[in-house]
PDB file of C-alpha atoms and ligand atoms in Angstrom:
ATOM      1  CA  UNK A  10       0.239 -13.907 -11.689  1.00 96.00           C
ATOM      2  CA  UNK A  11       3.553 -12.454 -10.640  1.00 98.00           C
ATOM      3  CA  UNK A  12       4.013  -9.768  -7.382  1.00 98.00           C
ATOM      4  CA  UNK A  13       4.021  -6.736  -9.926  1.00 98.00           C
ATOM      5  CA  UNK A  14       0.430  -7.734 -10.830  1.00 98.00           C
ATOM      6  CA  UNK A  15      -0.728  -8.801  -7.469  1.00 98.00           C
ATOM      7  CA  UNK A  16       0.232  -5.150  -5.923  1.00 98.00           C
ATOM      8  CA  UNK A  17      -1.113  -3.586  -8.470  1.00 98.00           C
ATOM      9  CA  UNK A  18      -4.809  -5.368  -7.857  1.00 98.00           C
ATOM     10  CA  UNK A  19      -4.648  -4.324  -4.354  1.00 98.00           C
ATOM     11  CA  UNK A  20      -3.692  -0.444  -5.125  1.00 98.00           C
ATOM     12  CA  UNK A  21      -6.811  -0.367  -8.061  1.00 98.00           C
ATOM     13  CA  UNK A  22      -8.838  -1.714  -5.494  1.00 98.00           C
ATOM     14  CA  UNK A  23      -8.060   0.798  -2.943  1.00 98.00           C
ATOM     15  CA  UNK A  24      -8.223   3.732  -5.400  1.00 98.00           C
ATOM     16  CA  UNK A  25     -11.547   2.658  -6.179  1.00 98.00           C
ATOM     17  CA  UNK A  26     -12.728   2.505  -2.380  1.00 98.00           C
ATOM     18  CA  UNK A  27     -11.448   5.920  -2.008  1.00 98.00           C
ATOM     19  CA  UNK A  28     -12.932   7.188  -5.012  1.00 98.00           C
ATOM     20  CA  UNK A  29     -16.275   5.882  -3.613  1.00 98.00           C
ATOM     21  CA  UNK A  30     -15.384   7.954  -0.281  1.00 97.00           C
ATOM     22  CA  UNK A  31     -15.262  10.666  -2.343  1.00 94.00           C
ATOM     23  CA  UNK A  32     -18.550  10.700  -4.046  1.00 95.00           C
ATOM     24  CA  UNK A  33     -20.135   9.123  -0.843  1.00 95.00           C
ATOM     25  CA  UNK A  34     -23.423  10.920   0.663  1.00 90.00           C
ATOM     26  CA  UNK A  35     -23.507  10.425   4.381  1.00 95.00           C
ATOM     27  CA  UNK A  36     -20.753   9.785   7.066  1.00 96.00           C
ATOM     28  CA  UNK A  37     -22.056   6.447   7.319  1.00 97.00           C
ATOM     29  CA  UNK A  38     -20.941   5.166   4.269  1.00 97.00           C
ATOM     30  CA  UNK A  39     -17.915   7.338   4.489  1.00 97.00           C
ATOM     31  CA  UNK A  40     -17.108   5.446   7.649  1.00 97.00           C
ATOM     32  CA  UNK A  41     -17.456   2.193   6.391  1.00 98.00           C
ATOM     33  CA  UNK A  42     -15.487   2.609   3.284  1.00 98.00           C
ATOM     34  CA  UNK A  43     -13.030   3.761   5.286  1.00 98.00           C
ATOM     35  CA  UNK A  44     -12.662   0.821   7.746  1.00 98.00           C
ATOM     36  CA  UNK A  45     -12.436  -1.578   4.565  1.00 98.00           C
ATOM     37  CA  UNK A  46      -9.624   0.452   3.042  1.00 98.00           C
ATOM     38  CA  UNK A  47      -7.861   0.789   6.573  1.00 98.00           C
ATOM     39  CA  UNK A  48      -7.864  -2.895   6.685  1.00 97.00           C
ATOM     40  CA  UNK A  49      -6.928  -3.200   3.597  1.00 98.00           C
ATOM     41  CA  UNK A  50      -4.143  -1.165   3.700  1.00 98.00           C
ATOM     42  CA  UNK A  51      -2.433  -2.020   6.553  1.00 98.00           C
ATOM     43  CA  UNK A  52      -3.002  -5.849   5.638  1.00 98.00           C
ATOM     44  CA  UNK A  53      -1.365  -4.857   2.040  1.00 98.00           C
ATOM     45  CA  UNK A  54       1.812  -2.760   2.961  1.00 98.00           C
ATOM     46  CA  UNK A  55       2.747  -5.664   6.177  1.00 98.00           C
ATOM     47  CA  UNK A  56       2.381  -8.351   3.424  1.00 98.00           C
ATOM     48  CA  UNK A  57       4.550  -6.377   1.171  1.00 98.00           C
ATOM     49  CA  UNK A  58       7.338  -5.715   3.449  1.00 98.00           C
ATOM     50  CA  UNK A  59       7.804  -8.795   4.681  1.00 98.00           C
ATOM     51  CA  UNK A  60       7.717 -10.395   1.238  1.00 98.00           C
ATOM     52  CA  UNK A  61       8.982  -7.768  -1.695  1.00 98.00           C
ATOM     53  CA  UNK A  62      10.736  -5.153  -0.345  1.00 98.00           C
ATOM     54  CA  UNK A  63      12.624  -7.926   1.622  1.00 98.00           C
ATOM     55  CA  UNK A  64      13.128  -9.894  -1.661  1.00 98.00           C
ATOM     56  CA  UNK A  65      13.937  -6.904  -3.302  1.00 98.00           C
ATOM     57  CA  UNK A  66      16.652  -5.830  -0.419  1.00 97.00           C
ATOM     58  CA  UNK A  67      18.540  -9.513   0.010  1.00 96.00           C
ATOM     59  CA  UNK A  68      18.816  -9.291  -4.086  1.00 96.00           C
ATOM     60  CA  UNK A  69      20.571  -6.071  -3.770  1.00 94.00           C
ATOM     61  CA  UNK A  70      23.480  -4.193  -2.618  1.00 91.00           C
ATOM     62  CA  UNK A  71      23.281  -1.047  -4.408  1.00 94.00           C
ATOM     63  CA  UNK A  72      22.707   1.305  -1.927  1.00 95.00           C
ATOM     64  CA  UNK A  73      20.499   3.807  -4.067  1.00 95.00           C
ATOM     65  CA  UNK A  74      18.093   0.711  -4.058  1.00 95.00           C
ATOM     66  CA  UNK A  75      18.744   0.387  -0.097  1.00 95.00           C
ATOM     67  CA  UNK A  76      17.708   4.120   0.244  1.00 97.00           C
ATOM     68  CA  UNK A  77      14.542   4.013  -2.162  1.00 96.00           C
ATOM     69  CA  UNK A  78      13.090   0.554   0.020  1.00 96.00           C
ATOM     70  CA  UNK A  79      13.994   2.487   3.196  1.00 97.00           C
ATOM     71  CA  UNK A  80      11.983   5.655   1.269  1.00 97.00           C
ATOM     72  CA  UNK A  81       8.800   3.291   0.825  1.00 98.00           C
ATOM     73  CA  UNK A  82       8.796   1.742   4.008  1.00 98.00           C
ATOM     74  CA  UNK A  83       9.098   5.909   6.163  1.00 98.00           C
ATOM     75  CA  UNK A  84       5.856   6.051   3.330  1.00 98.00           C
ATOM     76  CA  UNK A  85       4.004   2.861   4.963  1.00 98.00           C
ATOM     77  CA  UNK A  86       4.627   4.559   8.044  1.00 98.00           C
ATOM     78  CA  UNK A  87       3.601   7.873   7.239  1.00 98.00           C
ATOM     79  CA  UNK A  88      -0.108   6.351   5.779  1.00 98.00           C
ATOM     80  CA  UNK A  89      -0.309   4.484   8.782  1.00 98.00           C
ATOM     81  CA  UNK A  90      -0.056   8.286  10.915  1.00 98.00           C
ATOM     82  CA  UNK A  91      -3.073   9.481   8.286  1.00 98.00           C
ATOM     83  CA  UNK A  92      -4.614   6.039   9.018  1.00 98.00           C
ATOM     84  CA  UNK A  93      -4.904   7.012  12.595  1.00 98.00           C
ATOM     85  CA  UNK A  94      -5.260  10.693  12.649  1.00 97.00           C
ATOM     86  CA  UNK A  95      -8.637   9.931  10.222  1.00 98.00           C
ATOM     87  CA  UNK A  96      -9.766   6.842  12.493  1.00 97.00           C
ATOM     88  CA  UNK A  97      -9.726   9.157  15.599  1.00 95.00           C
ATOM     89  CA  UNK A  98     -12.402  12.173  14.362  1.00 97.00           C
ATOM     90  CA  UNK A  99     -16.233  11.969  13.470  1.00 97.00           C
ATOM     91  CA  UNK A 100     -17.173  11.150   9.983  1.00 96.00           C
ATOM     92  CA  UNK A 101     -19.695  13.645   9.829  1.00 95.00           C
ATOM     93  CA  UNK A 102     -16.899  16.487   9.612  1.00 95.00           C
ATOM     94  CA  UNK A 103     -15.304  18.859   7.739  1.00 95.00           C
ATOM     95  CA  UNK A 104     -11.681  17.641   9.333  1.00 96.00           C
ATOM     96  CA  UNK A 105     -12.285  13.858   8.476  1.00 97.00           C
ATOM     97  CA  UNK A 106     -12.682  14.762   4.701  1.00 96.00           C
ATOM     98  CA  UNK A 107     -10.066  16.894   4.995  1.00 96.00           C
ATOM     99  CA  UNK A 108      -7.621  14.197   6.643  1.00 97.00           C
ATOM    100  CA  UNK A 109      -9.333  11.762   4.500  1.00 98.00           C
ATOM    101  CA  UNK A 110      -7.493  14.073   1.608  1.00 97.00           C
ATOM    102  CA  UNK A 111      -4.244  13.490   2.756  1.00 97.00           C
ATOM    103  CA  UNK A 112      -4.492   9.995   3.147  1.00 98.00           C
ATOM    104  CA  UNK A 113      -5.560   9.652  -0.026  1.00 98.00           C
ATOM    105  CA  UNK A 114      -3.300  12.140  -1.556  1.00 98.00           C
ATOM    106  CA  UNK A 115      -0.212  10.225   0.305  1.00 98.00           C
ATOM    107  CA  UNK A 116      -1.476   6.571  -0.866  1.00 98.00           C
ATOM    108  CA  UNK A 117      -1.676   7.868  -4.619  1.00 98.00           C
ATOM    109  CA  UNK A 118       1.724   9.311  -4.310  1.00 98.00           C
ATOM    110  CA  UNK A 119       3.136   5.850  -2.761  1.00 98.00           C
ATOM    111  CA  UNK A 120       1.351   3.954  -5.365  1.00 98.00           C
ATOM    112  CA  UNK A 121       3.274   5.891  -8.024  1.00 98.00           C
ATOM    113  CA  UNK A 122       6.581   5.569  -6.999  1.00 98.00           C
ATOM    114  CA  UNK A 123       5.860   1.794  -6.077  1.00 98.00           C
ATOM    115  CA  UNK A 124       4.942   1.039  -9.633  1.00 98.00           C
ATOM    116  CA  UNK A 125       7.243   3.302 -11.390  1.00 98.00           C
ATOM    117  CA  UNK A 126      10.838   3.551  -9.916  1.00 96.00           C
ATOM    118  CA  UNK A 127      10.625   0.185  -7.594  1.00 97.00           C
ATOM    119  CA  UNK A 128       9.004  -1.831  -9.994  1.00 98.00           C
ATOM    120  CA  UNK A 129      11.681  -0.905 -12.226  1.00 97.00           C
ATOM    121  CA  UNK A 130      14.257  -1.738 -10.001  1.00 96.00           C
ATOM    122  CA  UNK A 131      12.942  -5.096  -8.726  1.00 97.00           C
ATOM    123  CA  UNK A 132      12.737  -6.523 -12.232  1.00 97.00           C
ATOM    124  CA  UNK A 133      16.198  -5.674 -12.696  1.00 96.00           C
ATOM    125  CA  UNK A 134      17.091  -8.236  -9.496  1.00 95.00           C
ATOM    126  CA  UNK A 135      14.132 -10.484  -9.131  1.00 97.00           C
ATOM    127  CA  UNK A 136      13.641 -13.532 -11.504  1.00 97.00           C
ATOM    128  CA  UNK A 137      10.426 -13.847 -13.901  1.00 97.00           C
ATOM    129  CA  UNK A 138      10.321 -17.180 -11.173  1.00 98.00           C
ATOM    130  CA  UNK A 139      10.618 -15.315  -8.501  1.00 98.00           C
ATOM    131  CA  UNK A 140       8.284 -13.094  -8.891  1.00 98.00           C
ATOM    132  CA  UNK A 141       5.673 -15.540  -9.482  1.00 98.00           C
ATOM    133  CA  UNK A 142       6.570 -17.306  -5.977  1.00 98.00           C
ATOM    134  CA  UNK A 143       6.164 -13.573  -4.291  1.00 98.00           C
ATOM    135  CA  UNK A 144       2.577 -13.306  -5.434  1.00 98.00           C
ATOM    136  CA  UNK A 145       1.574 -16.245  -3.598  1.00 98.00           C
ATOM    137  CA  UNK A 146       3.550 -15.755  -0.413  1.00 98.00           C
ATOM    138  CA  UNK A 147       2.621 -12.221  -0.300  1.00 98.00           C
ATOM    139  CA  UNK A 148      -1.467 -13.757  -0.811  1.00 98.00           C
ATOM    140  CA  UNK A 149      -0.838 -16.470   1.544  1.00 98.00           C
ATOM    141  CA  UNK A 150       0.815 -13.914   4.103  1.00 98.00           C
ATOM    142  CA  UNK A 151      -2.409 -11.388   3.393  1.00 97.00           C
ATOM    143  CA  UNK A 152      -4.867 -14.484   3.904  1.00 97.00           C
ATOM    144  CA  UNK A 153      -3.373 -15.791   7.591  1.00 96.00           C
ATOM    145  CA  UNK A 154      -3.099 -11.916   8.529  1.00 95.00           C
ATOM    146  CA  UNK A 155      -6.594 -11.350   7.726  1.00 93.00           C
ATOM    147  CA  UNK A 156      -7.771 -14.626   9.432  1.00 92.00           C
ATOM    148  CA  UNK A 157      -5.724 -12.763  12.541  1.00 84.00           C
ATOM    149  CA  UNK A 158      -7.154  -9.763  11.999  1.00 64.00           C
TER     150      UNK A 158
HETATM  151 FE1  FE2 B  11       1.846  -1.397  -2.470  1.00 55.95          FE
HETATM  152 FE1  FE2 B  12       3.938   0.057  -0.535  1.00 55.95          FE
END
């Protein structure tokens, strides 16, 4: 597997979670979905800073790219802000869904660029070997954080 595929696992599985948010009856379940894909999100976007985008930015010195990683990484950021505006109201109410839409809407619109317009760009600087080696420092990364965690 190389770090193009690895990412994209982690997004599908996070689009599902929130899709199940979505649909989900009770604040109970919303609330536990939502501490799996808070977890899982801030695991996934530390792992792949410190491993891709960095990969991506020493093989580089175009500054468009520069801008577009720096883009991504305000984005990590600004999920982490939804992250904790959601975390911090009852999952019983109107306001948490309606947070719980922006999170979502902001991940989805992340996810898009990452797999469009940087994925493009990476492949044009990182090796088919490369790559490969990212997947399993980025899983190896994702592993000791969550043993942390
Ligand atoms: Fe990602
Ligand atoms: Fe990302």
């Amino acid at each position: 597997m190389d770090i193009y595929n690895y990412i994209k696992k982690d997004h599908r599985k996070v689009e599902d979670l929130m899709e199940q948010v979505v649909i989900a009856a009770d604040g109970a379940t919303r609330l536990r979905l939502f501490n799996e894909i808070k977890n899982e999100l801030t695991i996934h976007a530390k792992s792949e800073e410190e491993t891709f985008y960095k990969a991506v930015l020493d093989a580089t010195r175009s500054k468009a790219v520069e801008h577009k990683m720096e883009h991504a990484n305000e984005e990590h950021d600004e999920i982490e802000a939804f992250l904790q505006k959601v975390s911090g109201l009852s999952a019983d109410s109107d306001q948490w869904l309606l947070h719980f839409g922006e999170l979502k809407h902001a991940v989805m619109h992340h996810v898009e660029e990452e797999e469009g317009e940087i994925f493009e760009k990476a492949k044009t600087y990182l090796s088919a070997d490369q790559a490969r080696k990212l997947a399993k420092e980025m899983g190896a990364l994702k592993k000791e954080m969550m043993a942390g965690a």
